[in-house]
Amino acid sequence: MKVARIARALMQIQDAYINRHPHHIPLLFMMDVIHGYRTIFPAPIAQGASFDPEISKRAASVAARETSAAGIHVVFSPMVDLVRDPRWGRVMESTGEDPYLNSRFAAAQIHGFQGDDMKEDGKVCGCIKHFAGYGGAEAGREYNTVQVSEHTFREYYLPSYEAGIKAGAGMVMTSFNTVNDIPATINQKLMRQMLREEMGFDGVLISDYAAILETVAHGASSDKKDAAHKALLAGVDIDMMTGCYAQHHKLKIRYYTFILSC
């Protein structure tokens, strides 16, 4: 069975890594699971069209059992971005254009993935994405800028993220886009004030794929070290797929030493 082969392969990787790690800290295996793993369900936009969050909860629960059996610990799902521009290429990953409906589906999917305790057999950690405003990209162009008023942002875009967080999501992923000219991944107001303080999120914050390094392309960071510095100040815990943190680990150690001493 394919799932069993994947599980064995990941166990071998895990064992080899732990044996070589000086502190024997295990790896976390994470994966995009958008609408099912081995069992494929309708795309999220179609699930939203059902107006029945319970269906999505059940689908997420099935996906959790299958991914957990394969050795996956975290799924990068659900995507709860509000989408109102059909030109955007990721419309199908959202449950729609209504903040209330998106909020209901966000909470339902988190409950499906994590259950009452994500440590239980057949459960995984869910990841709310992409924080924040990813679906508001100008002209529907991927990674584009998002210009939005404070009222519109809070009234329409933020509720679904908060619903997933209130449901207990263990992880949140930053978005590629800028929010009013500041890349979300290094946006301290967004990550520290809104996410951590106002929404009460105390889980793990991970960047999207190379999103920290892409702040250089946005012109907001001068180089990798500067990007790492600014992402740390924003409270991003994990740098996905670049060497910004790994190549400047002393910067990260100094940052967390400072945090722990406060």
Coordinates of C-alpha atoms in Angstrom, one line a residue:
M1 CA 0.0 0.0 0.0
K2 CA 1.4 3.4 -1.0
V3 CA 0.6 5.1 2.4
A4 CA 2.5 2.3 4.3
R5 CA 5.5 2.8 2.0
I6 CA 5.5 6.5 2.6
A7 CA 5.2 5.9 6.3
R8 CA 8.2 3.5 6.3
A9 CA 10.3 6.0 4.3
L10 CA 9.5 8.8 6.6
M11 CA 10.3 6.7 9.6
Q12 CA 13.7 5.8 8.1
I13 CA 14.4 9.5 7.5
Q14 CA 13.3 10.4 11.0
D15 CA 15.5 7.7 12.7
A16 CA 18.5 8.7 10.7
Y17 CA 18.0 12.3 11.5
I18 CA 17.5 11.8 15.2
N19 CA 20.5 9.6 15.5
R20 CA 22.7 12.4 14.0
H21 CA 21.1 15.3 15.8
P22 CA 23.1 16.3 18.9
H23 CA 19.9 16.9 21.0
H24 CA 17.8 14.1 19.2
I25 CA 15.1 16.6 18.3
P26 CA 12.7 15.0 15.7
L27 CA 11.6 16.4 12.4
L28 CA 8.1 17.6 11.7
F29 CA 6.8 16.4 8.3
M30 CA 4.4 18.8 6.7
M31 CA 2.4 18.7 3.5
D32 CA -0.2 20.6 1.4
V33 CA -3.5 18.8 1.8
I34 CA -6.0 20.9 0.0
H35 CA -9.0 18.7 -0.5
G36 CA -8.0 15.2 0.6
Y37 CA -4.9 13.0 0.6
R38 CA -5.6 9.5 -0.7
T39 CA -9.3 10.0 -0.8
I40 CA -10.0 13.1 -2.9
F41 CA -12.9 15.4 -2.1
P42 CA -14.4 18.3 -4.0
A43 CA -12.3 21.4 -4.2
P44 CA -12.8 23.9 -1.3
I45 CA -14.8 26.3 -3.4
A46 CA -17.2 23.4 -4.2
Q47 CA -17.4 22.5 -0.5
G48 CA -18.3 26.1 0.3
A49 CA -21.1 25.9 -2.3
S50 CA -22.6 23.1 -0.2
F51 CA -23.3 25.6 2.7
D52 CA -22.6 22.6 5.0
P53 CA -19.5 23.0 7.2
E54 CA -20.1 19.6 8.7
I55 CA -19.3 18.0 5.3
S56 CA -15.9 19.7 5.3
K57 CA -15.3 18.7 8.8
R58 CA -15.8 15.0 7.9
A59 CA -13.6 15.4 4.8
A60 CA -10.9 16.9 6.9
S61 CA -11.2 14.1 9.4
V62 CA -10.7 11.5 6.7
A63 CA -7.7 13.4 5.3
A64 CA -6.2 13.6 8.9
R65 CA -6.5 9.8 9.3
E66 CA -4.8 9.2 6.0
T67 CA -2.0 11.7 6.3
S68 CA -1.4 10.7 9.9
A69 CA -1.1 7.1 8.8
A70 CA 1.5 8.2 6.2
G71 CA 3.6 9.9 8.9
I72 CA 2.6 13.5 8.2
H73 CA 2.3 15.7 11.3
V74 CA 1.1 19.0 9.8
V75 CA -1.2 19.8 6.9
F76 CA -1.1 23.2 5.3
S77 CA -4.8 23.6 5.3
P78 CA -7.4 25.1 5.4
M79 CA -6.9 28.1 3.2
V80 CA -9.4 30.6 4.5
D81 CA -8.6 33.6 2.4
L82 CA -11.6 35.7 1.3
V83 CA -11.7 35.7 -2.5
R84 CA -13.8 38.1 -4.6
D85 CA -11.8 38.4 -7.8
P86 CA -12.3 35.4 -10.1
R87 CA -9.1 36.3 -12.0
W88 CA -7.0 35.0 -9.0
G89 CA -5.6 31.6 -9.8
R90 CA -6.2 30.2 -6.4
V91 CA -9.9 30.8 -6.1
M92 CA -10.7 27.1 -6.0
E93 CA -8.7 26.8 -2.7
S94 CA -11.1 29.1 -0.8
T95 CA -14.6 28.4 0.4
G96 CA -15.8 31.6 -1.1
E97 CA -16.5 35.4 -0.8
D98 CA -18.5 35.6 2.4
P99 CA -16.7 36.1 5.7
Y100 CA -19.3 34.4 7.8
L101 CA -19.4 31.3 5.6
N102 CA -15.6 31.2 5.4
S103 CA -15.4 31.4 9.2
R104 CA -17.8 28.5 9.6
F105 CA -15.8 26.3 7.2
A106 CA -12.4 27.4 8.7
A107 CA -13.5 26.3 12.2
A108 CA -15.1 23.1 10.9
Q109 CA -12.0 22.0 9.0
I110 CA -9.7 22.7 12.0
H111 CA -11.9 20.6 14.2
G112 CA -11.8 17.9 11.5
F113 CA -8.0 17.8 11.2
Q114 CA -7.2 18.2 14.9
G115 CA -10.2 16.9 16.8
D116 CA -10.2 17.7 20.5
D117 CA -6.5 16.9 20.8
M118 CA -4.1 16.8 17.8
K119 CA -2.0 14.3 19.7
E120 CA -4.7 11.7 19.3
D121 CA -4.3 8.8 16.8
G122 CA -5.5 9.8 13.3
K123 CA -5.2 13.6 13.9
V124 CA -2.8 16.2 12.6
C125 CA -2.0 19.8 13.2
G126 CA -3.9 22.2 10.9
C127 CA -2.4 25.4 9.5
I128 CA -4.5 28.5 8.8
K129 CA -3.4 30.3 5.7
H130 CA -2.5 32.8 4.3
F131 CA -2.3 35.5 6.9
A132 CA -3.4 37.9 5.8
G133 CA -5.4 39.3 2.9
Y134 CA -3.9 36.9 0.3
G135 CA -7.1 36.8 -1.7
G136 CA -7.2 40.5 -2.1
A137 CA -4.3 40.8 -4.5
E138 CA -4.7 43.6 -7.1
A139 CA -6.1 42.4 -10.5
G140 CA -6.0 38.8 -9.2
R141 CA -2.2 38.6 -9.8
E142 CA -0.4 36.1 -7.6
Y143 CA 1.9 37.6 -4.9
N144 CA 0.6 41.1 -5.8
T145 CA 0.0 44.0 -3.5
V146 CA -3.1 44.4 -1.3
Q147 CA -4.4 47.9 -0.6
V148 CA -7.3 47.8 1.8
S149 CA -8.8 50.0 4.4
E150 CA -8.7 49.1 8.1
H151 CA -12.5 48.7 8.1
T152 CA -12.6 46.4 5.1
F153 CA -9.7 44.4 6.3
R154 CA -11.2 43.8 9.8
E155 CA -14.8 43.4 8.6
Y156 CA -14.3 41.0 5.7
Y157 CA -10.8 39.5 5.6
L158 CA -9.8 38.8 9.2
P159 CA -12.9 37.0 10.6
S160 CA -12.1 33.6 8.9
Y161 CA -8.5 33.6 10.1
E162 CA -9.7 34.4 13.7
A163 CA -12.4 31.7 13.5
G164 CA -9.8 29.0 12.7
I165 CA -7.5 30.3 15.5
K166 CA -10.4 30.3 18.0
A167 CA -11.1 26.7 16.9
G168 CA -7.5 25.8 18.1
A169 CA -5.3 25.9 15.0
G170 CA -1.8 25.0 16.0
M171 CA -0.1 26.7 13.1
V172 CA -0.6 29.8 10.9
M173 CA 1.2 30.6 7.6
T174 CA 2.1 34.0 6.5
S175 CA 1.1 35.3 3.1
F176 CA 3.3 36.4 0.2
N177 CA 1.5 39.7 -0.5
T178 CA 2.1 43.1 0.9
V179 CA -0.6 44.7 3.1
N180 CA -0.7 48.4 2.5
D181 CA 2.9 48.4 1.2
I182 CA 4.4 46.2 3.9
P183 CA 5.1 42.5 3.1
A184 CA 2.9 40.4 5.5
T185 CA 5.7 38.2 6.5
I186 CA 7.6 41.1 8.1
N187 CA 4.6 43.1 9.1
Q188 CA 4.8 43.5 12.9
K189 CA 1.4 45.1 13.2
L190 CA -0.2 42.2 11.4
M191 CA 1.7 39.4 13.1
R192 CA 2.3 40.7 16.6
Q193 CA -0.7 43.0 17.2
M194 CA -3.5 41.5 15.2
L195 CA -2.5 37.8 15.2
R196 CA -0.8 37.4 18.5
E197 CA -2.4 40.0 20.8
E198 CA -5.9 40.6 19.4
M199 CA -6.7 37.1 18.1
G200 CA -4.7 35.4 20.9
F201 CA -2.8 33.0 18.7
D202 CA 0.0 31.3 20.7
G203 CA 1.0 28.6 18.2
V204 CA 3.7 28.3 15.5
L205 CA 4.0 30.9 12.8
I206 CA 5.5 29.7 9.6
S207 CA 6.4 31.6 6.4
D208 CA 5.0 30.6 3.1
Y209 CA 7.4 29.1 0.6
A210 CA 10.4 31.4 0.4
A211 CA 8.2 34.3 1.7
I212 CA 11.0 35.7 3.9
L213 CA 13.5 35.9 1.1
E214 CA 10.8 37.4 -1.2
T215 CA 10.7 40.5 1.0
V216 CA 14.0 41.3 -0.7
A217 CA 12.2 41.2 -4.1
H218 CA 9.5 43.4 -2.6
G219 CA 12.2 46.0 -1.8
A220 CA 11.4 45.8 1.9
S221 CA 14.6 44.0 2.9
S222 CA 18.1 44.6 1.6
D223 CA 19.4 41.1 1.8
K224 CA 18.9 37.7 3.4
K225 CA 20.2 38.8 6.8
D226 CA 18.0 41.8 6.8
A227 CA 15.0 39.7 5.8
A228 CA 15.7 37.2 8.6
H229 CA 16.1 40.1 11.1
K230 CA 12.7 41.6 10.1
A231 CA 10.9 38.3 10.0
L232 CA 12.1 37.5 13.5
L233 CA 11.0 40.9 14.8
A234 CA 7.6 40.1 13.3
G235 CA 7.6 36.8 15.2
V236 CA 7.9 34.3 12.4
D237 CA 9.1 31.0 13.9
I238 CA 9.9 28.9 10.8
D239 CA 11.5 30.0 7.5
M240 CA 10.1 27.7 4.8
M241 CA 12.5 26.7 2.0
T242 CA 15.2 29.4 2.2
G243 CA 18.4 29.8 4.1
C244 CA 17.6 33.1 5.7
Y245 CA 17.3 31.7 9.2
A246 CA 19.7 28.8 8.7
Q247 CA 22.5 31.0 7.3
H248 CA 22.0 33.6 10.1
H249 CA 21.3 31.3 13.0
K250 CA 23.3 33.5 15.4
L251 CA 20.9 36.3 14.7
K252 CA 18.0 33.9 15.6
I253 CA 19.8 32.7 18.8
R254 CA 20.3 36.3 19.9
Y255 CA 16.7 37.2 19.2
Y256 CA 15.2 34.3 21.2
T257 CA 17.7 34.8 24.0
F258 CA 16.4 38.4 24.2
I259 CA 12.8 37.2 24.1
L260 CA 13.3 34.7 26.9
S261 CA 15.0 37.3 29.1
C262 CA 12.1 39.7 28.9

